[in-house]
Short mmCIF file of C-alpha atoms in Angstrom, two decimals:
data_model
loop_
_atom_site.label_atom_id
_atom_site.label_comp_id
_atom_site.label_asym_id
_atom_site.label_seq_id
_atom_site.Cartn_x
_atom_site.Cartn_y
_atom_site.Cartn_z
CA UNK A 46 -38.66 7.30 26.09
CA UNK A 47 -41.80 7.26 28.32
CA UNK A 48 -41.49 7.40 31.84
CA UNK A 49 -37.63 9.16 31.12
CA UNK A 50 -39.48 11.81 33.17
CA UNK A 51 -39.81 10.58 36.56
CA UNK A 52 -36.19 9.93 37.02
CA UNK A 53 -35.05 12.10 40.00
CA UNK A 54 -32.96 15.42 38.65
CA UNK A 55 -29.31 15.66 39.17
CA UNK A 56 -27.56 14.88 42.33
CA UNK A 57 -24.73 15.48 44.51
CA UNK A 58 -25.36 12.74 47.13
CA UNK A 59 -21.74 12.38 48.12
CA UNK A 60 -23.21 8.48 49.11
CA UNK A 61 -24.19 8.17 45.50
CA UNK A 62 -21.05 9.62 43.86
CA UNK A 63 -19.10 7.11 46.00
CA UNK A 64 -20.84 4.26 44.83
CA UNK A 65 -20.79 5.47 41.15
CA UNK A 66 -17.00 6.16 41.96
CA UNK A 67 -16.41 2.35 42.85
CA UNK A 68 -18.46 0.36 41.08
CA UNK A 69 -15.74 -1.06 39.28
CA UNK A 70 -12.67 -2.95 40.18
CA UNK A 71 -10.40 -0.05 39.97
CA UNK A 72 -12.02 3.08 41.61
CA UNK A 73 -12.75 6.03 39.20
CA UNK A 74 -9.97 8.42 40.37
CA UNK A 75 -7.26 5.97 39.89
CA UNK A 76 -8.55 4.89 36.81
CA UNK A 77 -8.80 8.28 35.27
CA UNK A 78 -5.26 9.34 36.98
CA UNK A 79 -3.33 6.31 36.36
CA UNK A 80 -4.79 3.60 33.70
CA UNK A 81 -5.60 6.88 30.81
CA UNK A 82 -2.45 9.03 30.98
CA UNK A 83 0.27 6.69 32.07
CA UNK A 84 -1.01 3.48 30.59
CA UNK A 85 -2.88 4.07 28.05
CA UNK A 86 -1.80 7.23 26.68
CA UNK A 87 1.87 6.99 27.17
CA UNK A 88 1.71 3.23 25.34
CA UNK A 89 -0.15 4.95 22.42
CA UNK A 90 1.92 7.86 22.04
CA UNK A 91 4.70 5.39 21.98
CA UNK A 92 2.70 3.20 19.74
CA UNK A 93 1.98 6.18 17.24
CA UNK A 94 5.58 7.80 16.83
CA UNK A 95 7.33 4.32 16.03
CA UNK A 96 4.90 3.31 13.19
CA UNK A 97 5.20 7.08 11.87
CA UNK A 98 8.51 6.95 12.13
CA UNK A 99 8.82 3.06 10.32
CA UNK A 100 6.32 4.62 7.10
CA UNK A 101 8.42 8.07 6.74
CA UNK A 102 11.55 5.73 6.86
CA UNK A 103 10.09 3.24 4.16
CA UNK A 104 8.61 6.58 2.26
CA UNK A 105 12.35 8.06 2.08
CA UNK A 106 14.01 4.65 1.52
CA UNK A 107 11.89 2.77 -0.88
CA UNK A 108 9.75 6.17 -2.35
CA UNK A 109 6.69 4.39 -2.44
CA UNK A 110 4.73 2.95 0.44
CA UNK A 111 3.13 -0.47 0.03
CA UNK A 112 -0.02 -2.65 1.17
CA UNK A 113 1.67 -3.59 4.32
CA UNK A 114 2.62 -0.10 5.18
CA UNK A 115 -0.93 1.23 4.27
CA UNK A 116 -2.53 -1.57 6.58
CA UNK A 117 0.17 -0.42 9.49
CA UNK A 118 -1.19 3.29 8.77
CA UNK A 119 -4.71 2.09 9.30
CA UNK A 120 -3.96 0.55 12.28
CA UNK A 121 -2.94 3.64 13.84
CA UNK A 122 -5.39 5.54 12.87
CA UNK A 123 -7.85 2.62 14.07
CA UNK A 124 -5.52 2.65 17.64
CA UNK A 125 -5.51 6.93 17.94
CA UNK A 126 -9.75 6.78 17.56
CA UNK A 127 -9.64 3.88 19.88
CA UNK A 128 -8.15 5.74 22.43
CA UNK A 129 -10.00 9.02 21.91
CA UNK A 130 -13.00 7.08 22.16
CA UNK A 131 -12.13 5.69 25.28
CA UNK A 132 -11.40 8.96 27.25
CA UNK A 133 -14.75 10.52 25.61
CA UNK A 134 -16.00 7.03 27.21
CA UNK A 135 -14.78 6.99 30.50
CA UNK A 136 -17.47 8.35 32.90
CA UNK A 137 -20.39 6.00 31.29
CA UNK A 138 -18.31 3.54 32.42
CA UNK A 139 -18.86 3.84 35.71
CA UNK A 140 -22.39 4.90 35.15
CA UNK A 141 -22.78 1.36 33.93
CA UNK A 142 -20.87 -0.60 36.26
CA UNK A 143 -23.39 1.38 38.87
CA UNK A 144 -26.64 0.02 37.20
CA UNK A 145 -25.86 -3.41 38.55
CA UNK A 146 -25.83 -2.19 42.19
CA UNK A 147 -29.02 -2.68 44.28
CA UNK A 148 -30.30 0.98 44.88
CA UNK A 149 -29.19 2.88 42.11
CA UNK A 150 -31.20 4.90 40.23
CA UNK A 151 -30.13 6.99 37.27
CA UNK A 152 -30.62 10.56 36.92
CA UNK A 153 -32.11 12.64 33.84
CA UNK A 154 -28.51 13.87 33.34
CA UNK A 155 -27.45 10.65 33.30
CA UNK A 156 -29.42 8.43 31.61
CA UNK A 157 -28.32 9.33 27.80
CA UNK A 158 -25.40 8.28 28.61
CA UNK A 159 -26.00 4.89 29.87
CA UNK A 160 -28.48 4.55 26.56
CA UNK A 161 -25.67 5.46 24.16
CA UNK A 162 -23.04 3.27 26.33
CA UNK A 163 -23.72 0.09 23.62
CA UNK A 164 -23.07 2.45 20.72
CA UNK A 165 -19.66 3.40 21.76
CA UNK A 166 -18.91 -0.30 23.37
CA UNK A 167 -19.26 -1.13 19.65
CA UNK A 168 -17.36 1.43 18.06
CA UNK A 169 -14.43 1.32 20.82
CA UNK A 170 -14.46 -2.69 20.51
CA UNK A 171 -14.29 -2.28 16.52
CA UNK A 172 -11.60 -0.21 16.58
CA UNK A 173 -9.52 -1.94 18.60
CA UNK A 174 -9.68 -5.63 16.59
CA UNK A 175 -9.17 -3.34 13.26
CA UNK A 176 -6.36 -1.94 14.71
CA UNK A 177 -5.34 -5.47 15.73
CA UNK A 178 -6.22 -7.33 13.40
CA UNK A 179 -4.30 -4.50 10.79
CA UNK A 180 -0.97 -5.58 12.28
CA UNK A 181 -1.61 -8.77 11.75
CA UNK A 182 -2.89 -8.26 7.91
CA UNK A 183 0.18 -6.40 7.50
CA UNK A 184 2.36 -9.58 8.45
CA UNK A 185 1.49 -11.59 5.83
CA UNK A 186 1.51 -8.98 2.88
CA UNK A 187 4.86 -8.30 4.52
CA UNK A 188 5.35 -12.15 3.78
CA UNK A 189 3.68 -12.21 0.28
CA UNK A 190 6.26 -11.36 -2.50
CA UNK A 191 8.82 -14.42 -0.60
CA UNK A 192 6.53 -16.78 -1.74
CA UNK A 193 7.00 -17.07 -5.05
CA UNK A 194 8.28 -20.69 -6.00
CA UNK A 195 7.00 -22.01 -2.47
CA UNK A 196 5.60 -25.46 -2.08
CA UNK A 197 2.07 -25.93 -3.48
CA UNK A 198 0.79 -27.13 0.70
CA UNK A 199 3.03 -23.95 2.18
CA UNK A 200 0.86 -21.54 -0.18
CA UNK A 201 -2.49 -23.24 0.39
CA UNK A 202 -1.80 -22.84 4.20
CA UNK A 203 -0.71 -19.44 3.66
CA UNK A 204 -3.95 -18.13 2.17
CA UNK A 205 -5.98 -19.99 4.69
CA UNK A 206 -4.15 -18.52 7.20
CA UNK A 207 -4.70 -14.99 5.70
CA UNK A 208 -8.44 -16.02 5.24
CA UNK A 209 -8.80 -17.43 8.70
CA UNK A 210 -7.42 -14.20 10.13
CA UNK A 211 -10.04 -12.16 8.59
CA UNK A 212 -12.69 -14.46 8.91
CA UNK A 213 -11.62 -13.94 13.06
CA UNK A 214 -11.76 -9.96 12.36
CA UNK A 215 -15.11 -10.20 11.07
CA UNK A 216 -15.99 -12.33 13.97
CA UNK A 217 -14.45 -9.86 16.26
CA UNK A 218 -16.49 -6.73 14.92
CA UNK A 219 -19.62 -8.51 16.11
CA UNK A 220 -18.22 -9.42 19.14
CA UNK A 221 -20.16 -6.72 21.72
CA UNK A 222 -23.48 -7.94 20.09
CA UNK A 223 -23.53 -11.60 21.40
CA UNK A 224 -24.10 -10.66 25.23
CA UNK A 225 -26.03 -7.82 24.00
CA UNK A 226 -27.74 -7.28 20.68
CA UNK A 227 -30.03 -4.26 22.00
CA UNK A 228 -29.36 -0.65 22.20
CA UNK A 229 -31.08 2.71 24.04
CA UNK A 230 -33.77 1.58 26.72
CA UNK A 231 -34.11 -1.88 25.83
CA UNK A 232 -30.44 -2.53 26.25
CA UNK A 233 -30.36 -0.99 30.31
CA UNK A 234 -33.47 -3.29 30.67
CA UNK A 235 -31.64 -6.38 29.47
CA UNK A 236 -28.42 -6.34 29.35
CA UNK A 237 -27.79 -4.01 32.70
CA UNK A 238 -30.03 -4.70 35.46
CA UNK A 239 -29.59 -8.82 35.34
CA UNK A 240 -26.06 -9.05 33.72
CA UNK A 241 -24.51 -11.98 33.35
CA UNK A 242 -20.97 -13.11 34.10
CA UNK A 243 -20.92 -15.99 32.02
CA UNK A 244 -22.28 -14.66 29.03
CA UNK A 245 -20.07 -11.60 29.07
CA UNK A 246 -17.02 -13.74 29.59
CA UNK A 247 -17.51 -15.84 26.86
CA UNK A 248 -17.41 -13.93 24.00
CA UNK A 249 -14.15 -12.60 25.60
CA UNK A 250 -12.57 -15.99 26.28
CA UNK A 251 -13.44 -17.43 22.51
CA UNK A 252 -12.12 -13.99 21.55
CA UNK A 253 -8.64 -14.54 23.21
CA UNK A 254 -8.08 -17.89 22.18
CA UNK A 255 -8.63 -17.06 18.67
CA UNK A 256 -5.95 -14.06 18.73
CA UNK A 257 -3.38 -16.70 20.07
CA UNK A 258 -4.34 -18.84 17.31
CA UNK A 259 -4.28 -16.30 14.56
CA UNK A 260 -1.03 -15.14 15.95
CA UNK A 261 0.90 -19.09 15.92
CA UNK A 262 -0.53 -18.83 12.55
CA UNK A 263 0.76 -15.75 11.87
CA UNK A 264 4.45 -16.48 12.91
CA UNK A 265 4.49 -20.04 11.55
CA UNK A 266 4.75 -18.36 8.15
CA UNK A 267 8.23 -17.64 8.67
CA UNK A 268 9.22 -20.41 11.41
CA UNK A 269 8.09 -22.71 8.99
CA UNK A 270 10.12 -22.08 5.93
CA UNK A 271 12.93 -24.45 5.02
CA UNK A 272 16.87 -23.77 6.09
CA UNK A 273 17.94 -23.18 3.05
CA UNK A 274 17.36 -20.72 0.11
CA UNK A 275 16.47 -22.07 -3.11
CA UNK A 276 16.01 -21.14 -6.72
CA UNK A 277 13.50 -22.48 -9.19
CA UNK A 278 15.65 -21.90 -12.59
CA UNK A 279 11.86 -21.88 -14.68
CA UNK A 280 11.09 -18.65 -12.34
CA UNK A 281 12.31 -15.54 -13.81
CA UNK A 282 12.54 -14.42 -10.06
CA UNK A 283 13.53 -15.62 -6.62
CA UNK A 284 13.58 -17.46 -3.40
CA UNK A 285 14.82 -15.95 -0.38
CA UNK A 286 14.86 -17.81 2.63
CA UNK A 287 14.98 -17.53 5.69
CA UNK A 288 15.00 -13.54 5.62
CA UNK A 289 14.69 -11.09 8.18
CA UNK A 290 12.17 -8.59 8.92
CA UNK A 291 14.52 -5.60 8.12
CA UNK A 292 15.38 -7.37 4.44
CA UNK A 293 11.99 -6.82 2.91
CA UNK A 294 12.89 -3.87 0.93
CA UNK A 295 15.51 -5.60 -0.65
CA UNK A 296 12.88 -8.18 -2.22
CA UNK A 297 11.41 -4.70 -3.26
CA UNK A 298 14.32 -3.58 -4.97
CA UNK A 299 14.76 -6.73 -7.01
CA UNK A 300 11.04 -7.62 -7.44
CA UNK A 301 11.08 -3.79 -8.76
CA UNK A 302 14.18 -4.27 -11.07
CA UNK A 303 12.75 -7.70 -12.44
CA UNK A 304 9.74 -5.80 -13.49
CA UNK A 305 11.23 -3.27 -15.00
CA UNK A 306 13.56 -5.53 -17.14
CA UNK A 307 11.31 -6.26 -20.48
CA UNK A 308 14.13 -7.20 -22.62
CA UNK A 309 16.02 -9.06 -20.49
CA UNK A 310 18.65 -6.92 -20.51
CA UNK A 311 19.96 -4.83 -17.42
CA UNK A 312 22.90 -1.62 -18.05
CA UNK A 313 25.37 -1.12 -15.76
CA UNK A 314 23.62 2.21 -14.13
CA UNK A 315 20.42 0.29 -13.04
CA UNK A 316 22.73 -2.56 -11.25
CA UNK A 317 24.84 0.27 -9.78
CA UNK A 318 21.85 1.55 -8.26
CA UNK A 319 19.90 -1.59 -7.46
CA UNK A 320 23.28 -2.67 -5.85
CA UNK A 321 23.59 0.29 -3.78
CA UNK A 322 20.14 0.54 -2.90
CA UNK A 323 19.96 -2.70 -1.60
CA UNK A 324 23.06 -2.58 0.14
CA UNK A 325 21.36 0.04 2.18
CA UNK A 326 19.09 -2.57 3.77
CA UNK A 327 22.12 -5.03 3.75
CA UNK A 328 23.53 -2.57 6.71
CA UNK A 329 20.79 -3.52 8.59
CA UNK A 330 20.07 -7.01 8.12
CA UNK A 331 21.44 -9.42 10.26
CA UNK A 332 20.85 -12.69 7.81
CA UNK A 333 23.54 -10.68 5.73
CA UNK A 334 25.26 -14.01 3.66
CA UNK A 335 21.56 -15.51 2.56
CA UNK A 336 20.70 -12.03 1.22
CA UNK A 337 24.06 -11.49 -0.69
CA UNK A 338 23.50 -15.19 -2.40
CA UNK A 339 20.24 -13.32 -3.89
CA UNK A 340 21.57 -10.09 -4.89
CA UNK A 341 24.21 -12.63 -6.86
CA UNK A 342 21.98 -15.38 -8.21
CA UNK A 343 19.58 -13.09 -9.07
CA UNK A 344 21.93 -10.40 -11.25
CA UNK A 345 23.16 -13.47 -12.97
CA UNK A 346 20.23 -15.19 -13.69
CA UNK A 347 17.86 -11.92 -14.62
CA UNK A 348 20.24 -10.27 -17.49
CA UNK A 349 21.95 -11.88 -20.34
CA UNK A 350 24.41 -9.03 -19.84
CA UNK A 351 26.77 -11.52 -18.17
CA UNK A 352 29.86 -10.36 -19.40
CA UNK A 353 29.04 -6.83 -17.39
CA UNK A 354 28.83 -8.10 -13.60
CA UNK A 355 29.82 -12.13 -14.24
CA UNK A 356 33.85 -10.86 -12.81
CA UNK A 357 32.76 -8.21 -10.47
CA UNK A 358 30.30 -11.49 -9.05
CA UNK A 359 33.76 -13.27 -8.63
CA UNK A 360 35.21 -10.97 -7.19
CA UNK A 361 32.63 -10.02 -4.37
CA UNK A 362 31.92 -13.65 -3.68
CA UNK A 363 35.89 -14.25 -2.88
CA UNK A 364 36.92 -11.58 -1.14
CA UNK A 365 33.57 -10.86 1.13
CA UNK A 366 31.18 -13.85 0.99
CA UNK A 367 31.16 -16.99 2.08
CA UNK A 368 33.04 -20.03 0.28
CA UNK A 369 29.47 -21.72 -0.25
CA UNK A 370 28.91 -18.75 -2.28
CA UNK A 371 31.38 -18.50 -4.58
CA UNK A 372 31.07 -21.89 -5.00
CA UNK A 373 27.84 -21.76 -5.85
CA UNK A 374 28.24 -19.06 -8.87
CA UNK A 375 31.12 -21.07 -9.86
CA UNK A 376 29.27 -24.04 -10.77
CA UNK A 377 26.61 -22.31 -12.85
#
């Protein structure tokens, strides 16, 4: 930290706040009265209340939250510190952008900030891919208990999908180190006086190609899958596609009373209660005839209790479902 002292002391140059002021693209004032409270903080509040609100809904429906809902949690925690750390971050900004202006000199007021600016660049930067790349995570478990009985090539691209994706986050955390792997004094030396454009950008660029890619990767899971549902009959379990985001619970409720059933057996109080349950979710789910021919193929081919539910089966699939369904139960 020699020489730290012969910095000139703190300022009020109007002159110098002005260039400090616009030394970015968007001047300071509009940045700090516009971009941070109405952008930013209005699309994180927003952000915030509608994941809350999805994991208390899940918590009252389901009573249990699961690995997706624990990676959406993350992410807003990641998103909330992301923010935080970018109002706590705001006038180093500038302070920055004002190092690469012929003239400018930093004061001793000002200089600690400029040294830590790398510190929170990394932690701000972090933060953001985790919270991210945490949506994205939370896609495919979202995704995970459908594939039972899938294709041997749909499950090994799958997993390579969920290993490229995090493969791309760990990528990602490293990102602000490539144009700049120094911090304190040696990082204003390097990386501010001289910066350059194309090694700043290109991080950024490979950055943003690789989200698009993760993300076609990402929704190909589903846009991939085949028309029509199926059912392995050596599976003790199920195939539901295509399904709807709002269905996944459902797959819950079964996958739940599957495990539950050691003896093979089911009484008529648990399908009661699986059968309401899920209709709850059936309410809301738009694919509503692909997710009845589960509820039915799976109640009949999960107990041995057929003489219990075999008519009320009947019954449902000729009065409310479609032909193909009844037809379907009929020939088995």
């Amino acid at each position: 930290m020699e020489g730290l002292g012969n910095l000139p002391p703190p300022s009020n140059d109007p002159v110098r706040q002005y260039m400090i002021d616009h030394a970015g693209q968007i001047d300071k004032l509009s940045f700090k009265a516009s971009i941070l409270p109405v952008i930013t903080g209005v699309f994180c509040g927003v952000a915030v209340v509608a994941a809350l609100v999805r994991l208390v809904a899940r918590a009252m429906r389901r009573r249990t939250l699961y690995r997706d809902d624990y990676l959406v949690l993350f992410a807003v925690l990641s998103l909330g510190a992301a923010t935080g750390v970018l109002y706590h971050w705001c006038d180093a900004l500038f302070l920055v952008q004002a190092m690469s202006m012929e003239g400018f000199i930093p004061t001793r007021t000002e200089i600690m900030p400029i040294l830590n600016t790398m510190k929170w660049v990394y932690i701000y930067v972090a933060l953001t891919w985790s919270c991210i790349f945490a949506i994205k995570l939370a896609f495919f478990s979202f995704f995970h208990p459908l594939l039972l009985g899938m294709a041997r090539k749909f499950l090994i691209y799958y997993w390579f999908a969920v290993i490229f994706t995090i493969c791309c986050w760990i990528l990602f955390l490293l990102q602000p180190l490539i144009p700049c792997r120094n911090f304190g004094l040696d990082a204003v030396n390097t990386c501010y006086r001289n910066p350059s454009l194309a090694k700043n950008m290109a991080p950024s660029i490979v950055a943003a190609v690789l989200d698009i890619i993760t993300d076609a990767m990402k929704t190909s899971i589903k846009d991939n899958e085949p028309n029509e549902p199926s059912y392995d009959p050596k599976l003790t379990g199920f195939r539901l596609l295509p399904i709807p985001d709002d269905s996944y619970s459902v797959c819950v409720h079964l996958d739940a009373l599957r495990s539950n059933n050691q003896t093979g057996k089911l009484d008529r109080k648990r399908i009661e209660l699986a059968l309401f349950n899920m209709g709850l979710d059936l309410a809301l789910t738009e694919d509503f005839w692909n997710l009845s021919y589960v509820i039915l193929m799976f109640l009949t081919r999960a107990t041995k209790d057929q003489d219990i539910i075999q008519v009320q089966h009947y019954e449902l699939a000729q009065h409310l479902y479609k032909p193909l369904v009844y037809k379907a139960l009929k020939s088995r």
